[in-house]
Amino acid sequence: MSIRTRLLTGVLLAVASLTAVACGGPAGNQPPPSNAAAPDTPVDAPVDASGPAVPLVIGHRGAPGYRPEHTLASYELAARMGADYIEADVVPTKDGVLVNRHEPEIGGTTDVASHPEFANRKTSKVVDGTTMTGWFTEDFTLAELKTLHAAERLPDVRQHNTMYNNRYQVPTLQEYLDLAKRMSGELHRQVGVYIETKHPTFFRALGIDVDRMLVDELNRNGLNQPGAKVYVESFETNLRQLHDQLKVPLVQLIDSTGAPADWVATGDKQTYADMVKPAGLAEVAKYAQAIGPDKSLIIPTDPAGNPGPPTTLVADAHHVGLKLHPYTFRDEDQFLPADLRVSPNPDDYGKAIDEDVRFFKLGVDGLFTDNTDTGIVARAEYLAERPN
């Protein structure tokens, strides 16, 4: 049995055990998952107010290493595995409801292509300078979207996830918020929400204000207040406007190339590379509390995947009071630096725990991971070694 198969088998056993406990039934004598925290490892690492902060483990799109992304099943699994926050990307429907999808184009993440009644909805649109062809959420009512089912976005990489295709609906933002609230009660700890406002410039050009919709939804749920376990993130600088409307922390996402779409649209020549310079970070700190940089901006790799020396980004961001939540950490070899790969098969699991620990040791304040259990184990190892 391959390492990857053993890990996946362990995860499935863990979910079965957790579900039994949650439902009041016996957990049985199942072994703990081989890539998850042992039973005596606390899900929430203890926070010592007098010492350094404990870094966050953020379930990126839920737990897409094990379930199709942005489904309630993916979010729930991330929470059960111990995620401090579960992340969601939000896009609008035709009738003004925010739903959770990574992109407005849903041809690759739902079964819409198999619905003949929607064949004439297929179209091409330019989203932030990139032409996308498929089906778009803003062309569907919520009722129509609810006739679709989620599908694995990376079927060649995560073949085991394809057995969950067509089993879960596209969730609304409200359903996601309700799930986080339910899981908080069930797990006896607060499960946070981490929400990305997607393509605000693109949608604004269509007459859709996704930022206003998000603010309204947070207000309705009583989550737009200091102390709420909520982060709001964006790759654009629409966060400047949200800074005046939201009372929760904002996170400026920073890609390894290119520039924020709103800057491009207005002819601003600045890029993400300018944003990570000391002056750029000082500007970000005026409206955001953290940055979410591509992990390669902290530890660059060459074309062969070999890691180079760390940059000064962690120290530079901390210097101006910004926390760092880099993205995206995944278990498969193809997403790891060359020195942590273990197999000629790029889809096999490599030394992902080691990568997470490497970044924790550099001082990041959290990380986005597709494999929450890996992040939980890595954090426990890091904390065990970290001087008090």
XYZ file of C-alpha atoms in Angstrom:
388
model
C 0.000 0.000 0.000
C 1.436 3.406 -0.974
C 2.023 6.208 1.530
C -0.735 8.186 -0.132
C -3.214 5.319 0.143
C -2.384 4.747 3.806
C -2.892 8.433 4.568
C -6.209 8.611 2.756
C -7.428 5.444 4.449
C -6.514 6.957 7.781
C -8.429 10.136 7.034
C -11.567 8.190 6.116
C -11.327 6.188 9.343
C -10.903 9.384 11.321
C -13.987 10.933 9.769
C -16.050 7.844 10.521
C -14.858 7.884 14.110
C -15.499 11.606 14.565
C -18.963 11.330 13.057
C -19.857 8.476 15.393
C -18.763 10.481 18.404
C -20.642 13.575 17.205
C -23.829 11.536 16.781
C -23.522 10.048 20.238
C -22.457 6.602 19.059
C -19.349 4.653 19.995
C -16.143 5.592 18.274
C -15.048 1.970 18.069
C -11.450 0.862 18.078
C -10.363 2.482 14.838
C -6.747 3.631 14.667
C -5.985 7.344 14.340
C -5.264 8.586 10.809
C -1.579 8.245 9.978
C -1.397 11.854 8.771
C -3.477 13.410 11.544
C -2.907 14.365 15.151
C -2.755 11.509 17.653
C -5.673 11.278 20.115
C -3.704 13.034 22.852
C -2.777 15.964 20.587
C -5.019 18.971 21.305
C -6.997 20.159 18.300
C -6.612 23.756 19.421
C -3.019 24.444 20.358
C -2.920 26.212 23.728
C -2.461 29.948 23.582
C -0.178 31.419 26.207
C -1.055 35.101 26.496
C 2.383 35.813 27.947
C 4.242 34.072 25.151
C 4.405 34.150 21.358
C 1.199 33.606 19.416
C 0.260 30.196 18.106
C 0.095 30.134 14.276
C -3.222 29.396 12.596
C -4.139 26.433 10.449
C -6.589 27.626 7.782
C -8.620 25.040 5.869
C -8.174 26.324 2.325
C -11.552 25.868 0.581
C -12.321 23.420 3.367
C -10.372 20.180 3.085
C -10.060 19.745 -0.702
C -7.301 17.200 -0.281
C -10.078 14.800 0.710
C -13.412 16.204 -0.549
C -14.355 18.379 -3.537
C -13.567 21.981 -2.660
C -16.149 24.491 -1.471
C -18.709 21.940 -0.385
C -20.249 21.690 3.058
C -18.621 18.260 3.331
C -15.198 19.786 2.662
C -15.769 22.560 5.197
C -17.028 20.167 7.855
C -14.089 17.822 7.414
C -11.624 20.708 7.789
C -13.323 21.726 11.025
C -13.268 18.167 12.371
C -9.592 17.865 11.497
C -8.882 20.913 13.646
C -8.818 23.945 11.334
C -8.930 27.242 13.207
C -10.621 28.828 10.193
C -12.323 27.389 7.130
C -11.929 29.463 3.992
C -14.593 30.258 1.400
C -14.560 32.158 -1.899
C -17.823 33.924 -2.709
C -19.406 34.803 -6.062
C -22.935 36.035 -6.872
C -25.955 34.430 -8.490
C -28.263 36.118 -10.993
C -30.777 36.802 -8.241
C -28.286 38.345 -5.833
C -27.227 35.520 -3.532
C -23.610 34.846 -2.620
C -22.538 31.247 -3.204
C -19.247 29.511 -2.539
C -17.157 28.747 -5.614
C -13.493 29.377 -6.371
C -14.413 31.110 -9.631
C -17.649 32.350 -11.195
C -17.012 29.839 -13.996
C -18.319 26.492 -12.748
C -17.751 24.118 -15.663
C -14.811 22.485 -13.885
C -16.295 22.314 -10.388
C -19.891 21.176 -11.034
C -21.803 18.820 -13.301
C -23.366 21.708 -15.233
C -22.038 20.372 -18.557
C -24.234 17.293 -18.155
C -27.411 19.388 -17.862
C -28.867 19.844 -21.359
C -31.267 22.491 -20.083
C -28.278 24.759 -19.451
C -26.349 24.064 -22.655
C -27.218 27.482 -24.071
C -25.760 29.213 -21.021
C -22.213 28.277 -22.036
C -20.331 31.402 -23.001
C -16.955 33.156 -22.916
C -16.107 36.099 -20.691
C -12.962 38.052 -19.930
C -12.342 37.936 -16.186
C -9.506 40.172 -15.019
C -7.831 39.935 -18.411
C -8.221 36.160 -18.773
C -10.738 34.646 -21.173
C -12.857 31.978 -19.504
C -15.261 29.733 -21.367
C -17.996 27.859 -19.575
C -20.916 28.545 -17.304
C -20.972 31.467 -14.859
C -22.792 31.763 -11.539
C -24.087 35.245 -12.323
C -26.107 33.750 -15.199
C -27.964 31.322 -12.895
C -30.552 31.834 -10.200
C -29.906 30.159 -6.882
C -32.698 27.679 -7.575
C -31.007 26.704 -10.837
C -27.601 26.348 -9.175
C -29.143 24.096 -6.550
C -29.972 21.574 -9.295
C -26.226 21.160 -9.891
C -23.725 19.136 -7.907
C -20.078 19.706 -7.099
C -17.238 17.886 -8.836
C -13.535 17.486 -8.088
C -11.523 20.299 -9.712
C -8.300 18.249 -10.009
C -9.535 14.753 -10.940
C -6.175 13.610 -12.297
C -4.404 14.622 -9.088
C -7.026 13.659 -6.518
C -8.679 10.683 -8.113
C -10.107 9.512 -4.779
C -12.128 12.738 -4.583
C -13.999 11.858 -7.768
C -16.012 9.233 -5.887
C -17.685 12.167 -4.114
C -18.711 13.825 -7.397
C -22.413 14.604 -7.735
C -23.054 14.133 -4.018
C -22.934 17.696 -2.748
C -24.679 20.894 -3.801
C -23.151 24.307 -4.309
C -23.471 25.940 -0.875
C -24.553 29.495 -0.199
C -22.513 31.809 1.983
C -25.305 31.602 4.557
C -25.139 27.811 4.618
C -21.380 28.026 5.158
C -21.826 30.479 8.038
C -24.493 28.245 9.545
C -22.158 25.249 9.277
C -19.337 27.097 11.055
C -21.738 28.021 13.850
C -22.988 24.445 14.145
C -19.480 22.996 14.150
C -18.408 25.487 16.803
C -21.123 24.187 19.102
C -20.484 20.562 18.317
C -16.706 20.746 18.677
C -16.820 23.059 21.708
C -14.449 25.559 20.129
C -15.033 28.494 17.825
C -14.497 27.616 14.170
C -13.654 30.793 12.302
C -14.655 31.878 8.803
C -12.192 33.315 6.288
C -13.965 34.804 3.267
C -12.533 35.947 -0.051
C -14.404 38.518 -2.100
C -13.733 37.330 -5.654
C -13.165 39.514 -8.721
C -14.849 42.654 -7.359
C -13.715 44.778 -10.334
C -15.115 42.271 -12.842
C -18.455 42.088 -11.050
C -18.635 45.834 -10.531
C -18.433 46.257 -14.303
C -21.515 44.016 -14.520
C -23.335 46.208 -12.008
C -22.900 43.707 -9.151
C -21.435 44.930 -5.872
C -20.180 41.733 -4.230
C -18.512 43.704 -1.458
C -21.799 45.296 -0.421
C -23.462 41.887 -0.519
C -20.770 40.437 1.744
C -20.976 43.306 4.237
C -24.760 42.953 4.382
C -24.523 39.211 5.011
C -21.977 39.619 7.794
C -24.183 42.310 9.355
C -27.253 40.059 9.196
C -25.341 37.310 10.984
C -23.944 39.589 13.671
C -20.396 38.913 12.496
C -19.323 42.437 11.569
C -17.965 43.300 14.975
C -14.623 43.391 16.768
C -13.685 40.018 18.174
C -15.716 38.028 15.657
C -13.699 35.080 14.377
C -13.803 36.380 10.805
C -11.219 37.375 8.222
C -12.048 38.986 4.875
C -9.484 38.698 2.080
C -8.988 39.896 -1.479
C -6.394 39.934 -4.246
C -7.550 43.472 -5.056
C -7.267 46.683 -3.078
C -11.034 46.936 -2.665
C -10.033 46.238 0.917
C -9.405 49.983 1.216
C -13.147 50.594 0.897
C -14.052 47.581 3.018
C -11.802 48.972 5.739
C -14.425 51.671 6.296
C -17.319 49.181 6.350
C -15.977 46.170 8.242
C -14.871 45.793 11.841
C -13.098 42.461 11.256
C -9.482 41.921 10.146
C -8.700 42.312 6.449
C -6.083 40.315 4.546
C -4.388 41.531 1.388
C -3.692 38.532 -0.827
C -0.513 38.844 -2.883
C 0.246 36.756 -5.940
C 3.753 35.861 -7.072
C 3.234 37.618 -10.419
C 0.984 40.251 -11.961
C -0.952 43.023 -10.263
C -4.301 43.600 -8.554
C -7.080 43.712 -11.149
C -8.339 47.060 -9.900
C -4.910 48.607 -10.422
C -4.761 47.202 -13.937
C -8.254 48.523 -14.692
C -7.335 52.065 -13.629
C -3.947 52.075 -15.356
C -1.921 51.941 -12.165
C 1.471 50.499 -13.094
C 2.238 49.075 -9.664
C 2.412 45.300 -9.255
C 2.340 42.719 -6.500
C 6.146 42.918 -6.520
C 5.828 46.542 -5.437
C 3.346 45.576 -2.753
C 5.876 43.333 -0.942
C 8.542 46.009 -0.812
C 8.858 47.803 2.544
C 7.065 50.906 1.251
C 4.301 48.794 -0.272
C 3.808 46.840 2.942
C 3.592 50.081 4.916
C 0.799 51.179 2.566
C -1.040 47.866 2.978
C -0.804 48.227 6.756
C -2.975 51.345 6.528
C -6.047 49.270 5.653
C -5.254 45.582 6.336
C -4.115 43.587 9.336
C -2.419 40.759 7.446
C -1.141 39.648 4.071
C -1.680 36.330 2.346
C 1.341 35.962 0.067
C 2.102 33.149 -2.327
C 4.492 30.940 -0.361
C 7.164 31.413 -3.043
C 7.441 35.046 -1.953
C 8.806 33.752 1.357
C 10.903 30.821 0.137
C 11.565 31.143 -3.600
C 12.253 28.077 -5.740
C 14.127 27.764 -9.010
C 12.525 26.229 -12.138
C 13.475 22.759 -10.914
C 11.751 23.374 -7.589
C 14.904 23.734 -5.526
C 14.339 26.149 -2.624
C 16.513 29.173 -2.233
C 17.227 31.215 0.891
C 14.194 32.843 2.522
C 13.391 36.432 1.614
C 12.956 39.187 4.175
C 9.171 39.300 3.680
C 8.287 37.839 7.095
C 10.459 40.355 8.931
C 9.414 43.236 6.675
C 5.705 42.535 7.155
C 6.035 42.117 10.910
C 7.995 45.362 11.054
C 4.918 47.306 9.904
C 2.530 45.276 12.058
C 1.191 42.893 9.411
C 0.668 39.196 10.054
C 1.397 36.644 7.310
C -0.826 33.751 6.162
C 0.908 32.294 3.081
C -0.772 29.977 0.575
C -1.185 27.201 -0.556
C 0.224 24.152 1.221
C -0.624 20.772 -0.290
C 0.579 17.231 0.345
C 1.254 16.049 -3.210
C 4.848 16.006 -4.449
C 4.107 18.292 -7.393
C 3.244 21.113 -4.977
C 6.302 20.613 -2.757
C 9.859 21.922 -3.156
C 12.227 19.450 -4.772
C 14.031 18.592 -1.545
C 10.800 17.338 0.038
C 9.546 15.178 -2.828
C 9.732 11.412 -2.358
C 8.278 9.769 -5.464
C 8.518 9.865 -9.256
C 4.705 10.046 -9.213
C 3.867 13.756 -8.747
C 0.511 12.862 -7.187
C 2.032 10.847 -4.325
C 2.348 12.483 -0.950
C 5.731 13.932 -0.067
C 7.206 15.453 3.088
C 4.453 18.039 3.441
C 4.653 18.143 7.233
C 8.283 19.197 6.907
C 7.344 22.045 4.590
C 4.719 23.354 6.994
C 7.177 23.196 9.893
C 9.762 25.005 7.769
C 7.398 27.947 7.314
C 6.268 27.968 10.943
C 9.910 28.230 11.960
C 10.304 31.275 9.719
C 7.665 33.013 11.790
C 4.524 32.969 9.653
C 1.347 33.579 11.627
C -0.674 30.883 9.889
C -0.973 29.074 6.604
C -3.582 28.007 4.075
C -3.592 24.257 3.566
C -5.608 21.809 1.474
C -4.728 19.144 4.065
C -5.742 20.410 7.478
C -4.538 17.312 9.296
C -1.044 17.839 7.925
C -1.036 21.417 9.170
C -2.239 20.350 12.621
C 0.545 17.776 12.992
C 3.143 20.236 11.702
C 2.020 22.904 14.137
C 2.161 20.473 17.050
C 5.716 19.471 16.089
C 6.744 23.098 15.729
C 5.261 24.113 19.076
C 6.909 21.160 20.796
C 10.297 22.350 19.563
C 9.773 26.090 19.934
C 11.428 27.702 22.944
C 8.964 29.238 25.396
